[in-house]
Short mmCIF file of C-alpha atoms and ligand atoms in Angstrom, two decimals:
data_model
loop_
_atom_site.label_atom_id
_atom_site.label_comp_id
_atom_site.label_asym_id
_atom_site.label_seq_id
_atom_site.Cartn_x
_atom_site.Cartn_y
_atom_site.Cartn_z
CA UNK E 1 98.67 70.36 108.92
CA UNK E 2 98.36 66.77 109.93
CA UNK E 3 101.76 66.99 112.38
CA UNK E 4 99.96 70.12 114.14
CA UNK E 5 96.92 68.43 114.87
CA UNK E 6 97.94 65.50 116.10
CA UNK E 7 101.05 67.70 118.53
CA UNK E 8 99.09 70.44 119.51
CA UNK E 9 95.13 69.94 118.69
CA UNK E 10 94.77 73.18 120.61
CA UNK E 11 96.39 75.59 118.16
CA UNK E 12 95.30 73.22 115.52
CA UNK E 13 91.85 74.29 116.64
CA UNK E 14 92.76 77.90 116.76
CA UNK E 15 94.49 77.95 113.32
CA UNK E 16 91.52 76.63 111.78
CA UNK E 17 88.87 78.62 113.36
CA UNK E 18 90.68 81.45 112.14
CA UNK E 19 91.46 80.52 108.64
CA UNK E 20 87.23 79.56 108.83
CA UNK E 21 86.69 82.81 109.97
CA UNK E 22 89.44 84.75 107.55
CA UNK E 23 87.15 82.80 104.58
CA UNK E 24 84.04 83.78 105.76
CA UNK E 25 84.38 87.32 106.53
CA UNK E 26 85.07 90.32 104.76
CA UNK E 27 88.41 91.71 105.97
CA UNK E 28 88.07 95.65 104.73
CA UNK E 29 91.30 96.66 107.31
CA UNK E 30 93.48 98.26 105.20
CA UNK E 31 96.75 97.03 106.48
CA UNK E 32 95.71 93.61 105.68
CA UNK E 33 95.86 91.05 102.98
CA UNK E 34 96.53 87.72 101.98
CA UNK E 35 100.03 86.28 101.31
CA UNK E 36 100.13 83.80 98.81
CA UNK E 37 100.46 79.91 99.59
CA UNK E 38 104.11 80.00 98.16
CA UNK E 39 104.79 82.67 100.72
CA UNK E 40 103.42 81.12 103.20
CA UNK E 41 105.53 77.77 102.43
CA UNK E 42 108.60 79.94 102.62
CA UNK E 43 107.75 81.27 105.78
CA UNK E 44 106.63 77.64 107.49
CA UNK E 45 109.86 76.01 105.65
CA UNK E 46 113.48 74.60 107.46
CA UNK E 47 114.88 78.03 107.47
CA UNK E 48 113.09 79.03 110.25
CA UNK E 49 115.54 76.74 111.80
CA UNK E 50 118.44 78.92 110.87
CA UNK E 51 120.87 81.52 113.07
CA UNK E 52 122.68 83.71 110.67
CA UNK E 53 123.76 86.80 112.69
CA UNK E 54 125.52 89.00 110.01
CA UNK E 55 125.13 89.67 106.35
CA UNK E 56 125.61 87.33 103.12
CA UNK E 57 129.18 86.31 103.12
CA UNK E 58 129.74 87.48 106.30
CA UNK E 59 127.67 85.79 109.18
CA UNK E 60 128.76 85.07 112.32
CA UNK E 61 127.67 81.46 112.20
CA UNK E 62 128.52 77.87 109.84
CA UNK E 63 126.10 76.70 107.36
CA UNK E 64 124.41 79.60 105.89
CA UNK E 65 125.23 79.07 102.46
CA UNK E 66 121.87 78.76 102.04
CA UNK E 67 120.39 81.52 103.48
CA UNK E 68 122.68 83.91 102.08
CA UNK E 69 121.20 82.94 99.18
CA UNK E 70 117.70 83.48 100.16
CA UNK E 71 118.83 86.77 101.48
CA UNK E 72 120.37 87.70 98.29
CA UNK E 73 117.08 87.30 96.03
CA UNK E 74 115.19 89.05 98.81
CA UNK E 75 117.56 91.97 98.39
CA UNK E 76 118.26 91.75 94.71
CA UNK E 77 114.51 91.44 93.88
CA UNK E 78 113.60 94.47 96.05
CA UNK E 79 116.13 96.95 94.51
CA UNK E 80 114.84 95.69 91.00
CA UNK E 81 111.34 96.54 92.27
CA UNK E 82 111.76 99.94 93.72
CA UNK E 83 114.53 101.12 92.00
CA UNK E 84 117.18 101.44 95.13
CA UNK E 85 120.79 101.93 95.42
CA UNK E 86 120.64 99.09 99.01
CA UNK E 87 117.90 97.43 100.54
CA UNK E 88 118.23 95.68 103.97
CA UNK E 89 115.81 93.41 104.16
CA UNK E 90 116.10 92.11 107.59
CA UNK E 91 113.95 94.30 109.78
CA UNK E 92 111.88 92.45 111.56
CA UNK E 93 108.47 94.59 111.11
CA UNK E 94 107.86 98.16 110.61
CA UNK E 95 108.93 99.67 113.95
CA UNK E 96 112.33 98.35 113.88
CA UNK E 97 113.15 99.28 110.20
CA UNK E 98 112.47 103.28 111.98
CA UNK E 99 113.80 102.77 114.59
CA UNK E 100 116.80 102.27 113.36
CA UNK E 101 116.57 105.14 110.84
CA UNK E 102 116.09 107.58 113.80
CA UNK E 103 119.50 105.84 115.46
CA UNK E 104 121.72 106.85 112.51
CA UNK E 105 120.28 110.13 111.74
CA UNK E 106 119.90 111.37 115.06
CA UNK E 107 121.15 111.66 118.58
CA UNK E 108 119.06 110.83 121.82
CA UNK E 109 116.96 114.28 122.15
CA UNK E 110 117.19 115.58 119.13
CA UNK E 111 114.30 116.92 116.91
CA UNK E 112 112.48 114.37 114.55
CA UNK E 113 109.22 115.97 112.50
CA UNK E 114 106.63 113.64 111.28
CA UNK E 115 102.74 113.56 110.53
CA UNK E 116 100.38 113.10 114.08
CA UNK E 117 98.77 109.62 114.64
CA UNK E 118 95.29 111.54 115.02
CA UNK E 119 95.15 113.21 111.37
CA UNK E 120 96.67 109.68 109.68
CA UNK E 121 99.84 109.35 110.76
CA UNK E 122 101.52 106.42 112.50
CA UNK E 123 102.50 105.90 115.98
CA UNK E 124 106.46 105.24 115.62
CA UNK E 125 106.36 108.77 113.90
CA UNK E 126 106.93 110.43 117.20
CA UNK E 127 103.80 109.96 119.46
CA UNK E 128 104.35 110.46 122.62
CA UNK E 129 104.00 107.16 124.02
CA UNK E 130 106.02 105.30 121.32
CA UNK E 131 110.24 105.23 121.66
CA UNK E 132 110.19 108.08 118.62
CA UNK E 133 108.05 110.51 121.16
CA UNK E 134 110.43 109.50 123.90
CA UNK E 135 113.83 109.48 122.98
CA UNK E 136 112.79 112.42 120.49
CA UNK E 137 111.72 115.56 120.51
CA UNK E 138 109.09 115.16 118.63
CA UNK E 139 107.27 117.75 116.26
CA UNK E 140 103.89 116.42 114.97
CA UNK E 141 102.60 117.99 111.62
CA UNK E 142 98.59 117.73 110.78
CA UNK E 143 96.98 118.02 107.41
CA UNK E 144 94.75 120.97 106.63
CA UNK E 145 91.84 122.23 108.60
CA UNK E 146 89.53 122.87 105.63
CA UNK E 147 90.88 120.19 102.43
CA UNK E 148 92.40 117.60 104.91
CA UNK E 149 95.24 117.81 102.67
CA UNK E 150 98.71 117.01 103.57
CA UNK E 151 99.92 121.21 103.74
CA UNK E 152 103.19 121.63 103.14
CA UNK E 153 102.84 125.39 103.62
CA UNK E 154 102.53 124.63 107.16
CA UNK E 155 105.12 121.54 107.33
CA UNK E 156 107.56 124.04 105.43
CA UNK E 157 106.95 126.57 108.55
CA UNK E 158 107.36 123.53 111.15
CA UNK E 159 110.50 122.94 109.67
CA UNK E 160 111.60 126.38 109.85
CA UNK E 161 110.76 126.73 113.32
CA UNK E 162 111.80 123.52 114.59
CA UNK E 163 115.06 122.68 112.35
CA UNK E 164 114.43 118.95 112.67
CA UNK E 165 117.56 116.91 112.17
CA UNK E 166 114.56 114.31 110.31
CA UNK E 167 111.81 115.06 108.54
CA UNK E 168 109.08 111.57 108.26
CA UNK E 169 106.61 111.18 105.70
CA UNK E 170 104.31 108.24 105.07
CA UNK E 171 101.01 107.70 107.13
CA UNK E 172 98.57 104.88 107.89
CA UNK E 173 95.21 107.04 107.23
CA UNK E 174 95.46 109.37 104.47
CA UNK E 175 93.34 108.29 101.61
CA UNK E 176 95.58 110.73 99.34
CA UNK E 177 98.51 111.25 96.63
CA UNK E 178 101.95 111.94 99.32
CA UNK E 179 104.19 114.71 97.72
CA UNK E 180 107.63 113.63 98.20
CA UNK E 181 109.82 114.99 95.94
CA UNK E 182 108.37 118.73 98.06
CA UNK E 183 108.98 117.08 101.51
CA UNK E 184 112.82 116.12 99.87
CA UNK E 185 112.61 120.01 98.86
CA UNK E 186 111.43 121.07 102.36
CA UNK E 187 114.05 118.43 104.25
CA UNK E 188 116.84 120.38 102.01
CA UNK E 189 115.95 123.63 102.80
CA UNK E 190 116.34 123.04 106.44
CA UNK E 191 119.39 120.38 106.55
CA UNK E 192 117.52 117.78 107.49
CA UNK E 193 117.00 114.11 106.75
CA UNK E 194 114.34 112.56 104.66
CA UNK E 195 112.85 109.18 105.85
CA UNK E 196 109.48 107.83 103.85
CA UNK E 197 107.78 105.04 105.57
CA UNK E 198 105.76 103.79 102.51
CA UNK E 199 104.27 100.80 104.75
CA UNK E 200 100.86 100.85 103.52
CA UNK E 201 101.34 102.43 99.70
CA UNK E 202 104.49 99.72 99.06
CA UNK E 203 102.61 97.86 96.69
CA UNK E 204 101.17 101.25 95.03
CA UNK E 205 104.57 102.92 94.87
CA UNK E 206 106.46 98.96 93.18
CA UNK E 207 103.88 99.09 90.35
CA UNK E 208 103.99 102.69 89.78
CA UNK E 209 100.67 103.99 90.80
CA UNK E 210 102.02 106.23 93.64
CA UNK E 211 105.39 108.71 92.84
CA UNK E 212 108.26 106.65 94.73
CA UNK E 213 110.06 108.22 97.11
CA UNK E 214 113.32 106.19 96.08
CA UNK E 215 114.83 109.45 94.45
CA UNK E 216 113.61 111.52 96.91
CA UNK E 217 114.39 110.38 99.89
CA UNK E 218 117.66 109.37 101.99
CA UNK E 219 115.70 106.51 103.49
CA UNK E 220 112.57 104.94 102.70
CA UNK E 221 111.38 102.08 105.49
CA UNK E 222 108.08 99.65 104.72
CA UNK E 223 106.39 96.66 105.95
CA UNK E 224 106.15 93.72 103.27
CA UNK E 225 102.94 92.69 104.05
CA UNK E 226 100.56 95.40 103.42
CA UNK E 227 99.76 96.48 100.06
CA UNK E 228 102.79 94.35 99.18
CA UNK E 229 101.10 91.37 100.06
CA UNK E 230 104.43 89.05 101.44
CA UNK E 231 104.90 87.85 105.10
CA UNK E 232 104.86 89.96 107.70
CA UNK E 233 108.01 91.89 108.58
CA UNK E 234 110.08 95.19 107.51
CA UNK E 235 112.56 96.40 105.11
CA UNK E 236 114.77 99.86 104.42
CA UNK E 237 116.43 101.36 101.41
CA UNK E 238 118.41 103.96 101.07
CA UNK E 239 120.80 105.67 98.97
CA UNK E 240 124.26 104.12 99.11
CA UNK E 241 126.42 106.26 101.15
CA UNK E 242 123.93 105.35 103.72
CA UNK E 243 124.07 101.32 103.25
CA UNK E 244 126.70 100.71 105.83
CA UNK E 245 125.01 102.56 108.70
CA UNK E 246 121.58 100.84 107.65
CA UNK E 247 123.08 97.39 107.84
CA UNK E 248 125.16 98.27 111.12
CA UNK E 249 122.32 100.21 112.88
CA UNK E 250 120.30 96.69 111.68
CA UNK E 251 122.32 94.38 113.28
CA UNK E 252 124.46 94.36 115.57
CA UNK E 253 122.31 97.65 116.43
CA UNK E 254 118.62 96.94 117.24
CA UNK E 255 118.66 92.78 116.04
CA UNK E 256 120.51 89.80 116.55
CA UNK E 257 119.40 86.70 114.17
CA UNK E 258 117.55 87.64 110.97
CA UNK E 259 114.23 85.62 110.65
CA UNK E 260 115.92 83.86 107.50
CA UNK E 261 112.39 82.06 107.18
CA UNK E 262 110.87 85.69 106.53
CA UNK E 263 113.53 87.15 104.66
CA UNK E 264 113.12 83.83 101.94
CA UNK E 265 109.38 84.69 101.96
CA UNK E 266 109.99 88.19 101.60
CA UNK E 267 111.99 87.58 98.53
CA UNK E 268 108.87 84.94 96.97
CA UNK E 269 106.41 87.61 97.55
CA UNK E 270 109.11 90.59 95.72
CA UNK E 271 109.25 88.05 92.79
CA UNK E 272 105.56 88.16 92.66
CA UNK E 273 105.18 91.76 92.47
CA UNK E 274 107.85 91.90 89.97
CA UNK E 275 104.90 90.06 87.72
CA UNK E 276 103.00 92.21 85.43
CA UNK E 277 99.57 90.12 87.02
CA UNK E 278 100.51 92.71 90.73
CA UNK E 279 100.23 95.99 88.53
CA UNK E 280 96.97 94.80 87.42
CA UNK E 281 96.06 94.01 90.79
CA UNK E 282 96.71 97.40 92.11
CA UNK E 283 94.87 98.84 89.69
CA UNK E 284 91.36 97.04 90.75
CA UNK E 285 92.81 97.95 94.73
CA UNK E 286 92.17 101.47 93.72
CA UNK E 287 89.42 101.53 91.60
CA UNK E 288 87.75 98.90 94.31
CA UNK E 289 88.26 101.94 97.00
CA UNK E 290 86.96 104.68 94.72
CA UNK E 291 84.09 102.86 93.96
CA UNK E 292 83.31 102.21 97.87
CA UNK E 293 84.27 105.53 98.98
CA UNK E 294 81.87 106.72 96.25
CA UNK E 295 78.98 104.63 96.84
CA UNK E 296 78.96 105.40 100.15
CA UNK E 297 79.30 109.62 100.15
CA UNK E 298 75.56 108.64 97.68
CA UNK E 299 74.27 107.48 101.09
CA UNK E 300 75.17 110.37 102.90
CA UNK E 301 78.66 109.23 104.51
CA UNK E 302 81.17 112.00 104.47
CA UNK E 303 84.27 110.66 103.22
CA UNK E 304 87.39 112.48 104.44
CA UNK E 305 89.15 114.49 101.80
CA UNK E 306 85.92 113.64 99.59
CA UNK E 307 87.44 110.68 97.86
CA UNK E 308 90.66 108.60 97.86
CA UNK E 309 93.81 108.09 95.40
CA UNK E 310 95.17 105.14 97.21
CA UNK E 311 93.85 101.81 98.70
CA UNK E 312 92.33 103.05 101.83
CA UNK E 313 89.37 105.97 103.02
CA UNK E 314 88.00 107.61 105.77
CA UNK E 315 84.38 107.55 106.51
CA UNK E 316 83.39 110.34 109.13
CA UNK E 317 80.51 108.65 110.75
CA UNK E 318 79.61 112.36 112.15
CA UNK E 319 77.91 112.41 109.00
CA UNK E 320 75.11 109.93 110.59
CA UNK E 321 75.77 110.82 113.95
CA UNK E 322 77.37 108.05 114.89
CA UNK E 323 81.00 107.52 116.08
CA UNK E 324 83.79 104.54 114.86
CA UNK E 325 83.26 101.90 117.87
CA UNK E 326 79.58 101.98 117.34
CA UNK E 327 80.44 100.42 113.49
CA UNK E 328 83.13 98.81 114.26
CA UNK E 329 80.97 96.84 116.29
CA UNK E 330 78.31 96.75 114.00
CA UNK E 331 79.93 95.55 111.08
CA UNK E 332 81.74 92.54 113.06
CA UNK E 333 78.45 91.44 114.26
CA UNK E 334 77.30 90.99 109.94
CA UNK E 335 81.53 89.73 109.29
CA UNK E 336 82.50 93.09 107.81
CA UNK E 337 86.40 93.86 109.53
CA UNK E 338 87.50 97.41 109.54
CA UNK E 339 89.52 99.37 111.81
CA UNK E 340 87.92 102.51 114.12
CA UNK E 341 89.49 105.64 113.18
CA UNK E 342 90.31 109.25 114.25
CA UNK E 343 88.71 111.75 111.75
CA UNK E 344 91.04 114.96 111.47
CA UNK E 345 90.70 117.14 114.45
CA UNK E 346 88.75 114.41 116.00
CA UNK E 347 86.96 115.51 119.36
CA UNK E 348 86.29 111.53 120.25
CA UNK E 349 88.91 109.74 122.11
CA UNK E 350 90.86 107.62 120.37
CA UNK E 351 89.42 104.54 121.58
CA UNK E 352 86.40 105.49 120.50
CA UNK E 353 86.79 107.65 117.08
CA UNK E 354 84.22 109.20 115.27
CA UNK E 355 85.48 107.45 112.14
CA UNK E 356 86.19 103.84 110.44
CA UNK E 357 88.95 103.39 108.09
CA UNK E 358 88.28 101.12 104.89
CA UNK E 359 90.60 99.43 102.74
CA UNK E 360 90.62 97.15 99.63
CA UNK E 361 93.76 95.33 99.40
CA UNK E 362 92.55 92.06 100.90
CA UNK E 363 89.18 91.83 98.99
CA UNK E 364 90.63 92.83 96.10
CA UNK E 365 93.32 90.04 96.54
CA UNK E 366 90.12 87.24 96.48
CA UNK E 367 88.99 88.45 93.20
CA UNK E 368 86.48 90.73 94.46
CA UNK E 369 85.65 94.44 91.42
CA UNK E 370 83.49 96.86 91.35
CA UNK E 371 80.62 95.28 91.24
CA UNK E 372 80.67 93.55 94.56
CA UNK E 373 81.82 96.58 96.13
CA UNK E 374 78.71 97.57 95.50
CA UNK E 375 77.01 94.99 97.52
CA UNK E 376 79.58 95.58 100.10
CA UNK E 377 78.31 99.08 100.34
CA UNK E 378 75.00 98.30 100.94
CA UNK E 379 76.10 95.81 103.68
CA UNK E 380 78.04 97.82 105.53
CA UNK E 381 74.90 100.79 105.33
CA UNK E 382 72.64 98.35 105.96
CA UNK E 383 74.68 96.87 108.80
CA UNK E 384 75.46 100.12 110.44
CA UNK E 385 71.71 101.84 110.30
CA UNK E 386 69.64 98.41 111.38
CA UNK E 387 72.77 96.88 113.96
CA UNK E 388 69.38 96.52 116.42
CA UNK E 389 67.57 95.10 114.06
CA UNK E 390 69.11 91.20 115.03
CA UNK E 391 66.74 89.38 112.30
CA UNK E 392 68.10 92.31 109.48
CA UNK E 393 71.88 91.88 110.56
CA UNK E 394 71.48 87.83 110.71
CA UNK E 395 70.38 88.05 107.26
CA UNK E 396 73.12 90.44 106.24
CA UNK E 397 75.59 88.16 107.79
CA UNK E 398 74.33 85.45 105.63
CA UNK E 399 74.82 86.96 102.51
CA UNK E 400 78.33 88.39 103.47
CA UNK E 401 78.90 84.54 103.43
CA UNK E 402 77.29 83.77 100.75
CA UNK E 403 79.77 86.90 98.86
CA UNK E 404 82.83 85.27 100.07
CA UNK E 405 82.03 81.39 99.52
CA UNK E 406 82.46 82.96 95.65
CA UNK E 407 85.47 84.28 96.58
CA UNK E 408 87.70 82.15 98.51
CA UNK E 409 90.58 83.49 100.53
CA UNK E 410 92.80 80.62 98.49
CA UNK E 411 90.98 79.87 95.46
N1 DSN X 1 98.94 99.37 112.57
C1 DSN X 1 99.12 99.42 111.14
C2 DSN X 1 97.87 99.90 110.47
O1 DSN X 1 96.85 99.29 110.71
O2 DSN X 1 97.90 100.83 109.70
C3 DSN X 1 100.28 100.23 110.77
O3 DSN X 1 101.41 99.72 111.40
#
């Protein structure tokens, strides 16, 4: 980054602290990873340079010969992947990609249905103080009192009750297998429309190791750079009576220019999970959260649900009486990242939680298996139970970067 350095030493500065600290550090948030250099080079390449209002073949500006290209692969590769009829792979992140789901199946006011940010859910599901809570009428569904399971008994009777005219499933905290093909069943019974926001399970559902939604569903919106590991940014496929609405409600609806920069990256990283090496990878993301989640419930952590299928747990730290900011805090002073998080039924605000969310898509991505999840375990025990203890967590801190000088971030 020699140009940056010698233009703008400040952000140089910043860039590299943060890459230092990205190396050192164990990132266990689960919405994280690391894109690969090649996706990086798309994203920092010349197209960033590029207006290209429109669609391939039909943009409302010169020169994008290109970039239609680019955008091409990106959508080409991602129906290959998933299996779908159209892809539009322009969203610019998560939020917009639903948004603009919500705008073509609904009017202002109407009823949408998804799962409550509290028990796993995400906030563009209809919370109240998102857009979907506002300009919707929003119904939130929970998961089971006693399993903590996703019940569709009582999502069937929401539905019922509430007729929405869209039904959401897809969450950011549920550490278990997602039933579609019953919410597609439930959505039918009641007229409604199915929208899966498979954000952080993409890279589960590409390789196989979650059901897809893709026959299921009438929509099915994601991020790329979760368990998918490209740049950041969004994406939405649906079946193809729906494409034209998608694209329109896209742009001119909710965008102007595409970020043709992202879009070229989003097609390197689809071509990388169409390589057999990503299935194997999502394999060790799983069995690296199974193994946490289990080591830790053998130190007395209750795990919500009692386990995980995916990439991601709950720890309830109610179990050591002991709430989420408390480890959050104590596992960023040792260079353990994770993200506080509501428990089911939580009685904690939500700033301060009475769980932590863990995931294992970014360690797994630096090589890291079963056996340093082990040690990882113990840190994060170790880190939480002695946090006053400041010779105990300097010590800890040094062998958390001692772990990840074996494992580097680009190796
Ligand atoms: N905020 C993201 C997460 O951490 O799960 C989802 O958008």
């Amino acid at each position: 980054m020699s140009f940056l350095k010698n233009v703008d030493p400040e952000i140089f500065s910043v860039i590299n602290d943060e890459t230092n600290r990205q190396e050192t550090t164990i990132d266990l948030i689960a919405s994280e990873n690391y894109a690969s250099k090649a996706v990086m080079e798309a994203t920092g390449s010349t197209l960033t340079n590029k207006y290209a209002e429109g669609y391939p073949g039909k943009r409302y500006y010169g020169g994008c010969e290109f970039v239609d290209k680019a955008e091409e692969l990106a959508r080409e590769r991602c129906k290959k992947l998933f299996g779908a009829e159209h892809v539009n792979v322009q969203p610019h992140a998560g939020s917009p990609a639903n948004m603009a789901v919500y705008y073509i199946a609904c009017n202002l006011g109407d009823t949408i249905m998804g799962m409550s940010l509290a028990e796993g859910g995400h906030l563009t599901h209809g919370h109240k103080v998102n857009f979907s809570g506002k300009l919707y009428s929003s119904v939130q569904y929970t998961v089971n009192k006693e399993t903590e399971l996703l019940d569709y008994d009582q999502i069937r009777k929401l539905a019922h009750e509430y007729k929405p005219k869209l039904i959401i499933a897809g969450a950011s905290a549920y550490s278990r297998a997602i039933d579609f093909k019953k919410f597609s069943e439930i959505a039918k019974e009641v007229n409604a429309y199915l929208m899966t926001d498979i954000a952080h399970i993409a890279g589960l559902v590409a390789t196989g190791l979650h059901e897809s939604p893709v026959p299921y569903a009438d929509f099915v919106t994601s991020t790329t750079h979760k368990t998918l590991r490209g740049p950041r940014g969004g994406l939405i496929m649906c079946k193809k009576e729906f494409a034209e609405k998608v694209d329109k409600a896209i742009m001119p609806g909710l965008q102007g220019g595409p970020f043709m920069n992202s879009i070229a990256a989003k097609a390197v990283a689809f071509h990388e999970a169409l390589q057999p090496a990503f299935k194997a990878y999502q394999k060790q993301v799983i069995a690296n959260a199974q193994t946490m989640a289990k080591g830790l419930q053998e130190l007395g952590y209750r795990i919500v649900t009692g386990g995980t299928d995916n990439h991601l747990f709950i720890v309830d730290l109610r179990s050591k009486s002991l709430n989420g900011q408390i480890a959050e805090k104590a596992l960023d002073a040792v260079g353990i990242s994770v993200s506080r998080s509501c428990v089911p039924f939580d009685t904690q605000a939500p700033w301060i939680t009475s769980g932590i969310r863990i995931g294992t898509p970014a360690i797994t991505t630096r090589g890291m298996k079963e056996v340093e999840m082990q040690h990882i375990v113990q840190f994060i025990d170790e880190a939480i139970m002695q946090r006053d203890n400041t010779q105990r967590v300097a010590m800890i801190k040094d062998a958390i970067a001692k772990l990840c000088k074996k494992f580097h971030i680009y190796g």
